């Protein structure tokens, strides 16, 4: 089964609203990363949060990490139509995994103009 | 421009006909990886390489081969493709082990009939 699981699977909001996506994982991690994928295209890295960090910001993005609950959330504030994409969390288990990223199945975000 | 390139971008082939998907990065990255993306299954890692002549299996290596003779190139070889290998394939690279974001190529859509 996947190490990371995103929730919800799909999210539809209006432009200007905030979008929150959640990721849960099963085992201890070295870091957790969020990626965006526009339809049929390559993934683009958004933000990386280390296991000893609790919150990180990048522009309109805010990521939190709760290692006790093995969960992370991605908040996109003041969403735009251009934010429409799939969002994936990926966990890096560190040395025990040979530094491999394990991806969840993603959240499909639709921002309606 | 720093990038990961893949060729071909689209390929339709027949069962059993050997094919190679090339991947090249111009960022002098040590770490390279191949993923396949299927609906409902997310991204799954096929093989990865931590340096020249060092490769290892990911989560779904059956039916695939890789080689890393040069730092910049990491071709994916399907010796005898089958219809269950119809998928969207991504190559990725990163500067090294742990705590690094991965840079993804644009994807190769493969159909095996």
Short mmCIF file of C-alpha atoms in Angstrom, two decimals:
data_model
loop_
_atom_site.label_atom_id
_atom_site.label_comp_id
_atom_site.label_asym_id
_atom_site.label_seq_id
_atom_site.Cartn_x
_atom_site.Cartn_y
_atom_site.Cartn_z
CA UNK A 1 0.00 0.00 0.00
CA UNK A 2 1.08 3.59 -0.51
CA UNK A 3 3.15 5.24 2.20
CA UNK A 4 1.43 8.56 1.64
CA UNK A 5 -2.29 9.01 1.16
CA UNK A 6 -3.88 12.31 0.24
CA UNK A 7 -7.28 13.46 1.31
CA UNK A 8 -9.59 14.45 -0.26
CA UNK A 9 -9.17 12.71 -3.62
CA UNK A 10 -10.84 15.66 -5.33
CA UNK A 11 -11.57 19.21 -4.27
CA UNK A 12 -13.51 21.89 -6.14
CA UNK A 13 -13.52 25.50 -4.95
CA UNK A 14 -14.12 29.02 -6.22
CA UNK A 15 -11.34 31.40 -7.10
CA UNK A 16 -10.23 33.37 -4.05
CA UNK A 17 -11.07 30.61 -1.58
CA UNK A 18 -8.48 28.65 0.35
CA UNK A 19 -7.74 25.01 -0.47
CA UNK A 20 -6.52 22.52 2.10
CA UNK A 21 -5.18 19.09 1.25
CA UNK A 22 -4.05 16.49 3.73
CA UNK A 23 -1.52 13.70 3.60
CA UNK A 24 -1.12 10.80 5.98
CA UNK A 25 1.75 8.37 6.06
CA UNK A 26 2.60 5.19 7.90
CA UNK A 27 6.27 5.11 8.93
CA UNK A 28 8.85 7.56 10.21
CA UNK A 29 10.16 9.94 7.58
CA UNK A 30 13.26 11.97 6.85
CA UNK A 31 11.29 14.64 5.06
CA UNK A 32 7.99 15.19 3.26
CA UNK A 33 7.59 16.97 -0.04
CA UNK A 34 4.65 18.35 -1.96
CA UNK A 35 4.49 18.38 -5.74
CA UNK A 36 2.05 19.77 -8.29
CA UNK A 37 1.19 18.15 -11.61
CA UNK A 38 -0.70 19.84 -14.38
CA UNK A 39 -2.69 17.41 -16.49
CA UNK A 40 -0.41 14.87 -18.18
CA UNK A 41 2.74 16.83 -17.45
CA UNK A 42 5.75 16.36 -15.22
CA UNK A 43 5.64 17.01 -11.49
CA UNK A 44 6.90 20.27 -10.13
CA UNK A 45 8.34 20.53 -6.65
CA UNK A 46 6.50 22.95 -4.36
CA UNK A 47 7.92 22.64 -0.89
CA UNK A 48 9.98 20.34 1.32
CA UNK A 49 9.53 20.08 5.07
CA UNK A 50 11.99 18.20 7.25
CA UNK A 51 10.93 15.89 10.04
CA UNK A 52 12.14 18.39 12.67
CA UNK A 53 10.10 21.25 11.20
CA UNK A 54 6.47 21.94 11.98
CA UNK A 55 5.49 24.60 9.47
CA UNK A 56 6.84 26.09 6.30
CA UNK A 57 5.70 28.86 3.98
CA UNK A 58 6.34 29.64 0.34
CA UNK A 59 4.32 32.45 -1.20
CA UNK A 60 0.65 31.42 -0.99
CA UNK A 61 1.57 27.94 0.20
CA UNK A 62 1.66 26.82 3.80
CA UNK A 63 2.69 23.32 4.79
CA UNK A 64 2.41 21.82 8.24
CA UNK A 65 3.83 18.58 9.53
CA UNK A 66 2.71 16.66 12.59
CA UNK A 67 5.04 13.71 13.06
CA UNK A 68 3.10 12.46 16.10
CA UNK A 69 0.02 12.03 13.90
CA UNK A 70 2.05 11.13 10.83
CA UNK A 71 0.25 13.75 8.80
CA UNK A 72 0.86 16.86 6.77
CA UNK A 73 -1.35 19.49 5.21
CA UNK A 74 -0.93 21.83 2.28
CA UNK A 75 -2.85 25.08 2.34
CA UNK A 76 -3.15 27.24 -0.77
CA UNK A 77 -4.49 30.66 0.09
CA UNK A 78 -6.43 32.97 -2.25
CA UNK A 79 -6.59 30.27 -4.92
CA UNK A 80 -6.48 31.08 -8.63
CA UNK A 81 -7.74 29.20 -11.67
CA UNK A 82 -4.09 28.50 -12.52
CA UNK A 83 -3.80 26.45 -9.31
CA UNK A 84 -6.00 23.79 -10.91
CA UNK A 85 -3.81 20.67 -10.86
CA UNK A 86 -3.15 17.45 -8.99
CA UNK A 87 -1.17 17.75 -5.78
CA UNK A 88 0.94 14.93 -4.42
CA UNK A 89 2.71 14.41 -1.16
CA UNK A 90 5.87 12.33 -1.21
CA UNK A 91 7.68 10.90 1.75
CA UNK A 92 11.40 10.31 1.97
CA UNK A 93 12.15 7.55 4.42
CA UNK A 94 15.81 8.46 4.47
CA UNK A 95 18.62 5.98 4.59
CA UNK A 96 16.44 2.96 5.24
CA UNK A 97 14.82 3.40 1.85
CA UNK A 98 17.94 4.29 -0.12
CA UNK A 99 16.51 7.79 -0.35
CA UNK A 100 13.48 6.97 -2.42
CA UNK A 101 10.42 9.12 -2.57
CA UNK A 102 7.09 7.35 -2.12
CA UNK A 103 4.15 9.20 -3.59
CA UNK A 104 0.50 9.20 -2.67
CA UNK A 105 -2.27 9.06 -5.25
CA UNK A 106 -2.84 12.79 -5.21
CA UNK A 107 -5.61 15.32 -4.72
CA UNK A 108 -7.22 16.75 -7.84
CA UNK A 109 -7.87 20.44 -7.18
CA UNK A 110 -10.21 22.40 -9.44
CA UNK A 111 -10.43 26.15 -8.96
CA UNK A 112 -13.44 27.61 -10.72
CA UNK A 113 -13.14 31.17 -12.04
CA UNK B 1 18.21 25.96 -18.88
CA UNK B 2 18.32 23.29 -16.17
CA UNK B 3 16.10 20.44 -17.23
CA UNK B 4 15.38 16.75 -17.51
CA UNK B 5 14.53 15.60 -21.02
CA UNK B 6 12.85 12.39 -22.10
CA UNK B 7 12.43 10.88 -25.53
CA UNK B 8 10.16 9.96 -27.07
CA UNK B 9 7.25 11.82 -25.53
CA UNK B 10 4.69 9.50 -27.06
CA UNK B 11 5.14 5.93 -28.24
CA UNK B 12 2.76 3.28 -29.51
CA UNK B 13 4.31 -0.14 -29.95
CA UNK B 14 3.40 -3.81 -30.12
CA UNK B 15 3.87 -6.57 -27.60
CA UNK B 16 7.39 -7.97 -27.55
CA UNK B 17 9.15 -5.25 -29.53
CA UNK B 18 12.10 -3.99 -27.50
CA UNK B 19 12.17 -0.28 -26.81
CA UNK B 20 14.26 2.27 -24.98
CA UNK B 21 13.10 5.52 -23.41
CA UNK B 22 15.96 7.94 -22.97
CA UNK B 23 16.41 10.33 -20.07
CA UNK B 24 19.03 13.03 -19.79
CA UNK B 25 19.69 15.77 -17.24
CA UNK B 26 22.03 18.75 -17.54
CA UNK B 27 22.31 19.60 -13.83
CA UNK B 28 25.15 17.22 -12.93
CA UNK B 29 22.82 15.39 -10.55
CA UNK B 30 23.99 12.17 -8.95
CA UNK B 31 20.57 10.67 -8.31
CA UNK B 32 18.19 9.63 -11.08
CA UNK B 33 14.99 7.65 -11.00
CA UNK B 34 12.19 6.26 -13.15
CA UNK B 35 8.51 6.25 -12.18
CA UNK B 36 5.34 5.07 -13.81
CA UNK B 37 2.00 6.72 -13.22
CA UNK B 38 -1.27 4.84 -13.52
CA UNK B 39 -4.83 5.96 -12.65
CA UNK B 40 -5.72 5.02 -9.10
CA UNK B 41 -2.17 3.90 -8.31
CA UNK B 42 -0.30 7.17 -8.24
CA UNK B 43 3.42 7.25 -9.02
CA UNK B 44 5.42 4.13 -8.41
CA UNK B 45 9.18 3.92 -8.63
CA UNK B 46 10.64 1.47 -11.12
CA UNK B 47 14.42 1.84 -10.70
CA UNK B 48 16.78 4.40 -9.29
CA UNK B 49 20.46 5.18 -9.50
CA UNK B 50 22.59 6.90 -6.90
CA UNK B 51 25.58 7.36 -9.20
CA UNK B 52 27.29 6.04 -12.31
CA UNK B 53 27.17 2.24 -12.44
CA UNK B 54 25.02 2.12 -9.28
CA UNK B 55 21.39 1.15 -9.84
CA UNK B 56 18.76 -0.47 -7.66
CA UNK B 57 15.21 -1.71 -7.90
CA UNK B 58 12.26 0.40 -6.88
CA UNK B 59 8.78 -0.83 -6.14
CA UNK B 60 7.83 -2.20 -9.59
CA UNK B 61 11.01 -3.27 -11.45
CA UNK B 62 9.64 -6.37 -13.20
CA UNK B 63 9.87 -6.14 -16.98
CA UNK B 64 12.27 -3.18 -16.99
CA UNK B 65 16.00 -2.67 -17.18
CA UNK B 66 18.14 0.41 -16.68
CA UNK B 67 21.76 1.39 -17.05
CA UNK B 68 23.84 4.33 -15.85
CA UNK B 69 27.01 4.50 -17.86
CA UNK B 70 27.22 8.29 -17.76
CA UNK B 71 26.13 10.66 -15.05
CA UNK B 72 23.71 12.58 -17.27
CA UNK B 73 21.88 9.65 -18.88
CA UNK B 74 19.58 7.02 -17.42
CA UNK B 75 17.74 5.06 -20.13
CA UNK B 76 14.78 2.80 -19.37
CA UNK B 77 14.69 -0.40 -21.39
CA UNK B 78 11.69 -2.63 -21.98
CA UNK B 79 13.09 -5.84 -23.44
CA UNK B 80 9.71 -7.38 -24.25
CA UNK B 81 6.92 -4.88 -23.62
CA UNK B 82 3.49 -6.14 -22.63
CA UNK B 83 0.11 -4.34 -22.52
CA UNK B 84 0.30 -4.00 -18.72
CA UNK B 85 3.27 -1.69 -19.25
CA UNK B 86 1.03 0.84 -20.95
CA UNK B 87 1.51 3.86 -18.72
CA UNK B 88 2.86 7.37 -18.30
CA UNK B 89 6.57 7.27 -17.46
CA UNK B 90 8.59 9.95 -15.71
CA UNK B 91 12.30 10.32 -15.25
CA UNK B 92 13.54 12.43 -12.34
CA UNK B 93 16.86 13.60 -10.97
CA UNK B 94 18.13 15.25 -7.82
CA UNK B 95 21.47 16.58 -6.56
CA UNK B 96 22.09 13.70 -4.17
CA UNK B 97 20.79 11.65 -1.34
CA UNK B 98 18.28 12.81 1.23
CA UNK B 99 16.54 16.11 1.70
CA UNK B 100 16.61 17.10 -1.94
CA UNK B 101 13.77 17.90 -4.26
CA UNK B 102 13.45 15.89 -7.44
CA UNK B 103 13.30 17.43 -10.89
CA UNK B 104 10.93 15.65 -13.24
CA UNK B 105 11.00 15.24 -16.97
CA UNK B 106 7.91 15.96 -19.10
CA UNK B 107 6.80 12.33 -19.28
CA UNK B 108 6.58 9.60 -21.92
CA UNK B 109 3.17 8.17 -22.71
CA UNK B 110 3.63 4.56 -23.77
CA UNK B 111 0.93 2.38 -25.28
CA UNK B 112 1.63 -1.31 -25.84
CA UNK B 113 -0.91 -3.11 -28.03
#
